[in-house]
Coordinates of C-alpha atoms in Angstrom, one line a residue:
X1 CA -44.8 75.8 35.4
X2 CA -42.2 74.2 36.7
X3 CA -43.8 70.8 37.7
X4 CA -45.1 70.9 33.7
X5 CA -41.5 71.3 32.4
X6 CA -40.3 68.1 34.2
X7 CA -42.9 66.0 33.7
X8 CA -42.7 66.6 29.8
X9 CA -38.4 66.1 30.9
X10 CA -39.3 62.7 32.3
X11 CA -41.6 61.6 29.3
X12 CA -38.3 62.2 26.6
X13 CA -36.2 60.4 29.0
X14 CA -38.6 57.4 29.1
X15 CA -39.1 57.4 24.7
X16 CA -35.5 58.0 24.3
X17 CA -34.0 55.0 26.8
X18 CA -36.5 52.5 25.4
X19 CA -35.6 49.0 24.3
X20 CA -34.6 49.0 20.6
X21 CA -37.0 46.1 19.8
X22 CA -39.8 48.6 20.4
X23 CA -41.0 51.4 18.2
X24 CA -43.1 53.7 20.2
X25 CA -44.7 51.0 22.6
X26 CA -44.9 48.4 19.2
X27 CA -42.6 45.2 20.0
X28 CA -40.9 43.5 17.1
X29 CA -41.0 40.1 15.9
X30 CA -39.3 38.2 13.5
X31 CA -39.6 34.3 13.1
X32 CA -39.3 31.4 10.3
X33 CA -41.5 28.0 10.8
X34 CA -42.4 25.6 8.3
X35 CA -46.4 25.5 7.4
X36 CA -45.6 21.6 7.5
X37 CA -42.9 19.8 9.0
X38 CA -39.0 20.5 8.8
X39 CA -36.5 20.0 6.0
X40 CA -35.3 16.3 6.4
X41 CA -32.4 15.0 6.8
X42 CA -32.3 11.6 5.1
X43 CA -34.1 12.0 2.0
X44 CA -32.5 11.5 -1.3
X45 CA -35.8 12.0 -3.3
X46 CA -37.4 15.2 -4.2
X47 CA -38.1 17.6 -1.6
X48 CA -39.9 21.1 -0.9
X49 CA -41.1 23.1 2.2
X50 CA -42.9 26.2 2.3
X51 CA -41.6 28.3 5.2
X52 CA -44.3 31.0 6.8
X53 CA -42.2 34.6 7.8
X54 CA -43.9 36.7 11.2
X55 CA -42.3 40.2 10.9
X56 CA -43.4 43.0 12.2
X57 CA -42.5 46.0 14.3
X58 CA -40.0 47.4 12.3
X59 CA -39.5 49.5 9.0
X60 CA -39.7 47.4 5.6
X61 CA -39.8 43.9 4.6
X62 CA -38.1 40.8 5.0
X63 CA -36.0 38.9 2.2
X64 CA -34.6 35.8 1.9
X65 CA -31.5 34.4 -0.4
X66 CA -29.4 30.8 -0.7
X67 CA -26.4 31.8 0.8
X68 CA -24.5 29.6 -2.4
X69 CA -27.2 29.2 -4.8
X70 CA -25.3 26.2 -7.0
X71 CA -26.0 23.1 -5.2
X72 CA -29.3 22.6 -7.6
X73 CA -31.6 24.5 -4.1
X74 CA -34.5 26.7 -5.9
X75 CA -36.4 29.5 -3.7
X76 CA -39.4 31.0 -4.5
X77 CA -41.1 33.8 -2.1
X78 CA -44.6 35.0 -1.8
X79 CA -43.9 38.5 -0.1
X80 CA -48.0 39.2 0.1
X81 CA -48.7 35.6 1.6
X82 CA -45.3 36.4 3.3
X83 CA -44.0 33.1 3.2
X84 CA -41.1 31.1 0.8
X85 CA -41.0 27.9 -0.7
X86 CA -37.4 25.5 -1.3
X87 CA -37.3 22.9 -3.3
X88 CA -35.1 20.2 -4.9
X89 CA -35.2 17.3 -7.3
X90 CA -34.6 13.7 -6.9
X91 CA -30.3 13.6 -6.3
X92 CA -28.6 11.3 -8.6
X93 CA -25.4 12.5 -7.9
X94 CA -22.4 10.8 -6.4
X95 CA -22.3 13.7 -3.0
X96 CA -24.4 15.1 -1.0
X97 CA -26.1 18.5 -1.3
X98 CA -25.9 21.3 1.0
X99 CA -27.1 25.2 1.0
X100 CA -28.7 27.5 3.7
X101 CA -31.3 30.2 3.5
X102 CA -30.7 33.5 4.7
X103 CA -33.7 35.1 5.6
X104 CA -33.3 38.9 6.8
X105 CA -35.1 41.4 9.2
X106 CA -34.3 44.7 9.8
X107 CA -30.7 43.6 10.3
X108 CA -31.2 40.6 12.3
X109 CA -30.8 37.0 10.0
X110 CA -32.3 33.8 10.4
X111 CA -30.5 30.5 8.7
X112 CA -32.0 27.6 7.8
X113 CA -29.8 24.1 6.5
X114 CA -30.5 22.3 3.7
X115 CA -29.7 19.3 3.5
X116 CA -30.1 16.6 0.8
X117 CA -28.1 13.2 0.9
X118 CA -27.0 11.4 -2.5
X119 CA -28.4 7.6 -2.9
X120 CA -25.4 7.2 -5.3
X121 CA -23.8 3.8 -4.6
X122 CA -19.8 4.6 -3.6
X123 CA -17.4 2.9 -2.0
X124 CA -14.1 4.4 -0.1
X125 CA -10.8 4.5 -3.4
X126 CA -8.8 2.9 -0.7
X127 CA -5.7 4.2 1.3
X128 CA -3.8 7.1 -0.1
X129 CA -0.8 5.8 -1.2
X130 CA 0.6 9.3 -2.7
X131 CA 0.3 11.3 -5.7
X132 CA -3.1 10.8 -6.0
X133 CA -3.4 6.9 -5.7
X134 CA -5.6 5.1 -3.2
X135 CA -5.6 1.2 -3.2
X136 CA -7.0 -1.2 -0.7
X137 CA -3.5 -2.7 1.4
X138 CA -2.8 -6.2 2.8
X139 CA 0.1 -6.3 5.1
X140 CA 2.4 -9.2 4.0
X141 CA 1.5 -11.2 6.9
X142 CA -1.8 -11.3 5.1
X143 CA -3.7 -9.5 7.8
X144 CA -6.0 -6.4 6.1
X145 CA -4.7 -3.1 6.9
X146 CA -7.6 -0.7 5.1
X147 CA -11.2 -1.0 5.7
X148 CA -13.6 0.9 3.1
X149 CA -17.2 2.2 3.6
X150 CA -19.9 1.1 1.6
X151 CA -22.6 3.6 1.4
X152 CA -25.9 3.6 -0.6
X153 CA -26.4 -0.7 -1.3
X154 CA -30.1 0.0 -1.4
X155 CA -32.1 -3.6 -1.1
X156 CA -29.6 -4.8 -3.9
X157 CA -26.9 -7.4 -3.5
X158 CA -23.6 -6.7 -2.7
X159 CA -21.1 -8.2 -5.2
X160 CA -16.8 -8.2 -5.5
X161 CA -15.4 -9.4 -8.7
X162 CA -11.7 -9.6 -9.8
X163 CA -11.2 -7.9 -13.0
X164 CA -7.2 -8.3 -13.5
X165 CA -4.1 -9.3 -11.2
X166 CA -3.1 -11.9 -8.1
X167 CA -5.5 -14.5 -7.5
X168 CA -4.5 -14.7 -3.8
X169 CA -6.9 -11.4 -2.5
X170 CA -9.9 -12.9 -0.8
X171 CA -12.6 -10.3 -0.1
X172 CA -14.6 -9.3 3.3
X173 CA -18.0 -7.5 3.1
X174 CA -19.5 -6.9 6.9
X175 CA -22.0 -7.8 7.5
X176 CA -22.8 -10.4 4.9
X177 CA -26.7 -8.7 4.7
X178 CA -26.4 -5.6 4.2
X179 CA -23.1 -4.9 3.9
X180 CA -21.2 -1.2 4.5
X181 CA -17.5 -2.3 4.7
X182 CA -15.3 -3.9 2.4
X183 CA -12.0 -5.2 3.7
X184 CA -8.8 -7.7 1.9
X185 CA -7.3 -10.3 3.5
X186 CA -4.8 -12.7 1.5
X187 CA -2.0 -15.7 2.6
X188 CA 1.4 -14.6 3.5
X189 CA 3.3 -12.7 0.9
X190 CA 6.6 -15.2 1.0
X191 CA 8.5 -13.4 -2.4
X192 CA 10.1 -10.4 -2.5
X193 CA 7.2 -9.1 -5.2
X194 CA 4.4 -7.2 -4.4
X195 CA 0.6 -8.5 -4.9
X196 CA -1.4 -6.4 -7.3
X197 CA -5.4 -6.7 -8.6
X198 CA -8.0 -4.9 -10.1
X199 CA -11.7 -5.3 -8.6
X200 CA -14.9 -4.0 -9.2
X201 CA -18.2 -3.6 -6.4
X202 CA -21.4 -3.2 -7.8
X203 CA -24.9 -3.4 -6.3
X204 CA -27.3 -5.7 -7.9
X205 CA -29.8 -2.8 -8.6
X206 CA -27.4 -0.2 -9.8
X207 CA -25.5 -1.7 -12.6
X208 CA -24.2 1.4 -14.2
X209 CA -23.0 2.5 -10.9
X210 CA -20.4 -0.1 -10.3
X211 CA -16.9 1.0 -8.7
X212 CA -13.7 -0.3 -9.7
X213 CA -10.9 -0.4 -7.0
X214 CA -7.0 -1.6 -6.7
X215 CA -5.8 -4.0 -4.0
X216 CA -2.0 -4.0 -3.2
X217 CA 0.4 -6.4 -1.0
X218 CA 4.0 -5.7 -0.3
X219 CA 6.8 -8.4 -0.8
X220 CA 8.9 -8.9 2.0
X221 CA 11.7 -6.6 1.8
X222 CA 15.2 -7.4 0.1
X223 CA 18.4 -8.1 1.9
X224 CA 20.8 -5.1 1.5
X225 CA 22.6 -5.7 -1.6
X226 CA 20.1 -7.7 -3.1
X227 CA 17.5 -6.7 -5.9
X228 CA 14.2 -8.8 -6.3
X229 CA 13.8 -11.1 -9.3
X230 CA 11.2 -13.9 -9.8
X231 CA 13.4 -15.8 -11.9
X232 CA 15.9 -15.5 -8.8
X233 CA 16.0 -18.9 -6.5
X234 CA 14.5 -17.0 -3.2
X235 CA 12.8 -14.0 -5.3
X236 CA 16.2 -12.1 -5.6
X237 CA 19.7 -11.8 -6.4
X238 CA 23.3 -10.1 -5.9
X239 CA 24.5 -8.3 -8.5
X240 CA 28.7 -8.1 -8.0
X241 CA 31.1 -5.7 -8.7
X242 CA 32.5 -8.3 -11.5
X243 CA 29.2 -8.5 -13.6
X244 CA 28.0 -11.8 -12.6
X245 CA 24.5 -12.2 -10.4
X246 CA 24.7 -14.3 -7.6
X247 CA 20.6 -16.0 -6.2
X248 CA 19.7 -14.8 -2.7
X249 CA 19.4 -18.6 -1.6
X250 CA 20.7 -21.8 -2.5
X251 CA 19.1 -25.0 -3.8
X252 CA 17.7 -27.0 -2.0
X253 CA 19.6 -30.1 -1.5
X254 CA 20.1 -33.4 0.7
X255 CA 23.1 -33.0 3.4
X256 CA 24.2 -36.4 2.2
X257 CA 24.2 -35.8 -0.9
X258 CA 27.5 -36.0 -3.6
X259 CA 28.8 -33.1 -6.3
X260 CA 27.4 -36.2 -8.5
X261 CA 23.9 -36.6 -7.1
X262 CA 22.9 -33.6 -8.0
X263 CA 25.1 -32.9 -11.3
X264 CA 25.6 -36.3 -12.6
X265 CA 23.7 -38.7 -11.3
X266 CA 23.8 -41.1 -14.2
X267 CA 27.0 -40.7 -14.0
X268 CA 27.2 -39.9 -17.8
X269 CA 30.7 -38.2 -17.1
X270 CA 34.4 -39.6 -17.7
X271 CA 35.2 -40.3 -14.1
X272 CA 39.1 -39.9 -14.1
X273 CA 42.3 -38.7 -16.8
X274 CA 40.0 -35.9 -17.8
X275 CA 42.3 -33.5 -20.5
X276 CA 39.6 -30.7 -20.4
X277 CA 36.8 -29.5 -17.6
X278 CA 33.1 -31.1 -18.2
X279 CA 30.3 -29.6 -18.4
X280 CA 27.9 -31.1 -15.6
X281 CA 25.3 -33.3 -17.0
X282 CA 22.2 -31.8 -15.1
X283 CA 21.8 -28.3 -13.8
X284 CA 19.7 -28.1 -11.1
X285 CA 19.0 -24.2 -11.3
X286 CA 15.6 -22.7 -13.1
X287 CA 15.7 -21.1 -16.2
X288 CA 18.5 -18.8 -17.0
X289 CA 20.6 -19.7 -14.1
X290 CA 23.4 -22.4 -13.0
X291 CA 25.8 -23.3 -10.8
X292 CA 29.0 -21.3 -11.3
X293 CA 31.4 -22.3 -13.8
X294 CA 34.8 -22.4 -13.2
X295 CA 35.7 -19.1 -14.9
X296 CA 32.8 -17.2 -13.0
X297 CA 34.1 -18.4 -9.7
X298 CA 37.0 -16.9 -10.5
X299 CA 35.7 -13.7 -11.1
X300 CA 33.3 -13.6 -8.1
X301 CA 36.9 -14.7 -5.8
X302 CA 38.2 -10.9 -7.2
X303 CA 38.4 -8.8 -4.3
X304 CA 37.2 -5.9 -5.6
X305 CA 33.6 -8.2 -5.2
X306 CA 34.4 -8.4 -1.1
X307 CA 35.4 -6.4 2.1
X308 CA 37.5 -8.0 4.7
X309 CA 37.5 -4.8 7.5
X310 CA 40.4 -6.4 9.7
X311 CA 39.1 -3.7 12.3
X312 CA 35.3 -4.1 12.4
X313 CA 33.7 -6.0 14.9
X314 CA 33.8 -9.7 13.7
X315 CA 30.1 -9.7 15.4
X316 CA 28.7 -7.1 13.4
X317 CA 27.8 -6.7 9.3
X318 CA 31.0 -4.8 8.8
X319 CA 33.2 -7.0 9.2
X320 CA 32.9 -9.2 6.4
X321 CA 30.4 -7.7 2.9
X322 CA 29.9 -8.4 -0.5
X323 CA 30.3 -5.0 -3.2
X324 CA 27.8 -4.5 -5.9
X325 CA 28.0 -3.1 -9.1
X326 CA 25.5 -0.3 -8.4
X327 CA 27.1 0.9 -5.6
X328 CA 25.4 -0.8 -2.9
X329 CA 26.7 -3.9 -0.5
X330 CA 25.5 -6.5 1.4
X331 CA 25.3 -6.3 4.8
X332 CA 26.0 -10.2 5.7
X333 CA 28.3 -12.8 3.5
X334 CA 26.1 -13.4 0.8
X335 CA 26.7 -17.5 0.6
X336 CA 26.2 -18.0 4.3
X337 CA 29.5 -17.9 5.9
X338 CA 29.0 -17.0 9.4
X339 CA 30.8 -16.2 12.8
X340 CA 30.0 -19.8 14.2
X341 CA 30.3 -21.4 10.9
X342 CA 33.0 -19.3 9.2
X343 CA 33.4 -21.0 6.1
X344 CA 31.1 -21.9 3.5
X345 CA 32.0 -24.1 -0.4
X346 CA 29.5 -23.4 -3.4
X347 CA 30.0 -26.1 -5.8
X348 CA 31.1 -25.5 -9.3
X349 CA 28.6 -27.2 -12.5
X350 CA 32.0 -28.0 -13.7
X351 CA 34.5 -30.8 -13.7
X352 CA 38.4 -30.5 -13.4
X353 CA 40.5 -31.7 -15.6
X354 CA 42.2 -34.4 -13.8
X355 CA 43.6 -37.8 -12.8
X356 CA 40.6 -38.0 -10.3
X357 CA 37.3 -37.5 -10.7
X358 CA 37.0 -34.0 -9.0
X359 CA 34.6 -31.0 -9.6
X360 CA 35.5 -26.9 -9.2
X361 CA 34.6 -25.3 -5.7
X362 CA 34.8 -21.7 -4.2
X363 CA 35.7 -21.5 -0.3
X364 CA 34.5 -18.7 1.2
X365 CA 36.1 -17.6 4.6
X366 CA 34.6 -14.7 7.1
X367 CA 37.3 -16.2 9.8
X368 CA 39.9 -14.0 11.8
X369 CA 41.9 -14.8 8.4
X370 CA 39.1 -14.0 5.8
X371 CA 39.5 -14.9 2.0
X372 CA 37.6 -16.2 -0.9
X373 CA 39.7 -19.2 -3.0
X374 CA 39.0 -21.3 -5.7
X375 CA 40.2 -25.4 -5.3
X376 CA 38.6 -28.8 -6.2
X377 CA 37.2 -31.6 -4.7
X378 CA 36.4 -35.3 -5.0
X379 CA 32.6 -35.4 -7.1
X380 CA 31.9 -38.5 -4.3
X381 CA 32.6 -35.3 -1.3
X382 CA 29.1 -35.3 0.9
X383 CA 27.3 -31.6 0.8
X384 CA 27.4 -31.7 4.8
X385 CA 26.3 -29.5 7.1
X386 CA 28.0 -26.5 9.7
X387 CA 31.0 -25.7 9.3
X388 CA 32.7 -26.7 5.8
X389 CA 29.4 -27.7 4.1
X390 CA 29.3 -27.7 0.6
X391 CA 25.9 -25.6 -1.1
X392 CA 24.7 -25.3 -4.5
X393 CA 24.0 -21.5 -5.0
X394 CA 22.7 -20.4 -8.8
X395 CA 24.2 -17.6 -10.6
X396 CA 24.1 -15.9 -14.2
X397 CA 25.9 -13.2 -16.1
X398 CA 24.7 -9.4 -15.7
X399 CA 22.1 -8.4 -18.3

């Protein structure tokens, strides 16, 4: 009786410690293949798989879902052939579709990706610039400094047309055959304004899908003080305390040349016993700009438009700076008085009534003694060079 009573012990032991994959001897199995060949990865067209389920060994059925369900993914299942079916029309979008099937077990889950790519023909906005805007950026050297992906050309042709904006962008499209990066290149930006343009890429065989992109190239960057202007001789000017805007650079002009070379070189003027300033015959500035008349050199000698800092170091840009009206200042002498060559003479446009044929002049001085002066000169003095040399520089009145 005993030997009975442990045997039937041992049996319960045996059912009860059994592997949870087996119901009473039965092993489970559970498995997803496709009845043809996998769900690609590189297809853009229409595509559908029927997937054949083996499960058995457990309690109830299997059941399968797409785990999002909006991507455009349709299931169908067969639970007496015991199989399912996904499918998916052609993709005209602009992104690529993704899902994943859930199938289920008797708790366990099997997933399955789905995967279909877009044949939409894109190409990368650009870098992001901020606040939502991308552009495509030349350095000002010239040198490209953002390189987009093209993706989707097809068998068409590859094509980059300027729709509005600088002339000077040149694009790159590697490699030339097939194309799938687009890149800007462009000369040297020498002004103190940025390069701007509008083009659009479009694929030969996909007209309506054309993509329309911005390309951007900074100016070099203004001198403190200074604030660019293309009407400004150098791209940019001063504007001074006393309301009158001085050109970043000066004009251009011969180091032997006379006050009446450049202003009067007819020499259309009354030469000597002048009872009134004259107007200089020719002014060698661009539009809406001259050279300083008497009265405005006067104004721009004021010292509330300059700082003399006896205490700075005579080396550094704090010794010797021009103050603007908005606050700011230079951080050099504006008309190119330096350490070495400490003073500098813009000419006047204007005579001086006189005995002797002489013109107005400013003399600017960053020296140990520093000072800004207004005195004349003989119209026959050379412009020189160094040290005492005598420039045309432009200015206007504020707007």
């Amino acid at each position: 009786m005993k030997k009975i009573l442990l045997l039937i012990l041992a049996g319960l032991v045996a059912v009860s410690c059994n592997d949870e994959e087996k119901i009473i001897g039965r092993e489970r199995t559970f498995a997803v293949k496709s009845t043809t060949s996998d769900w690609p990865r590189n297809v853009y067209g229409a595509i559908s798989r029927t997937y054949e389920v083996a499960a058995s060994g457990a309690e109830g059925g299997w059941s399968a879902r797409l785990l999002d369900g909006q991507q455009g993914f349709v299931l169908e299942t067969d639970a007496a052939a015991n199989t399912f079916t996904v499918s998916i029309g052609e993709n005209t979008g602009m992104i690529n579709l993704e899902d994943k099937v859930c199938v289920t077990y008797s708790g366990e889950m099997i997933y399955l990706s789905l995967l279909q790519i877009s044949n939409y023909f894109s190409v990368s906005p650009g870098a992001d610039m901020g606040g939502g805007i991308y552009k495509y950026t030349v350095g000002d050297d010239g040198v490209s400094t953002y390189t987009g992906t093209i993706a989707n050309p097809g068998t068409g042709t590859v094509s980059v047309t300027r729709v509005s904006g600088s002339e000077l962008f040149t694009p790159v499209l590697e490699p030339a055959d097939r194309p799938t990066s687009l890149r800007f290149t462009a000369p040297a930006n020498v002004t103190f304004f940025p390069n701007e343009a509008v083009y659009e890429v479009a694929v030969s065989d996909k007209p309506d899908q054309t993509v329309r992109i911005d390309v951007w190239q900074p100016g070099l960057e203004v001198p403190a003080g200074g604030q660019p202007d293309a009407t400004a001789p150098g791209g940019y000017y001063y504007p001074l305390v006393c309301g009158v805007d001085v050109a970043g650079v000066n004009i251009p002009v011969d180091a032997n040349a006379t006050w009446n070379d450049v202003f009067d070189p007819e020499l259309t003027l009354a030469q000597n016993n002048t009872s009134a300033n004259q107007m200089a015959a020719v002014n060698p500035c661009p539009d809406g700009w001259n050279a300083p008349t008497e009265a405005q050199l006067k104004r721009i000698m004021s010292e509330e438009n300059w700082t003399w800092d006896k205490t700075a170091d005579p080396k550094g840009p704090d010794f010797f700076y021009w103050n603007m009206r908005d606050g700011g200042r230079s951080d050099r002498e504006i008309f190119g008085a330096t350490r070495e060559n400490p003073e500098i003479r813009p000419w006047s446009c204007e005579t001086r009534s006189n005995t002797q044929p002489q013109a107005w002049r400013m003399l600017v001085n960053r020296s140990s003694n520093a000072s800004v002066k207004v005195s004349s000169a003989g119209r026959t003095t050379k412009m020189g060079s160094g040290n005492y040399a005598y420039i045309v520089r432009c200015v206007r009145e504020a707007k």
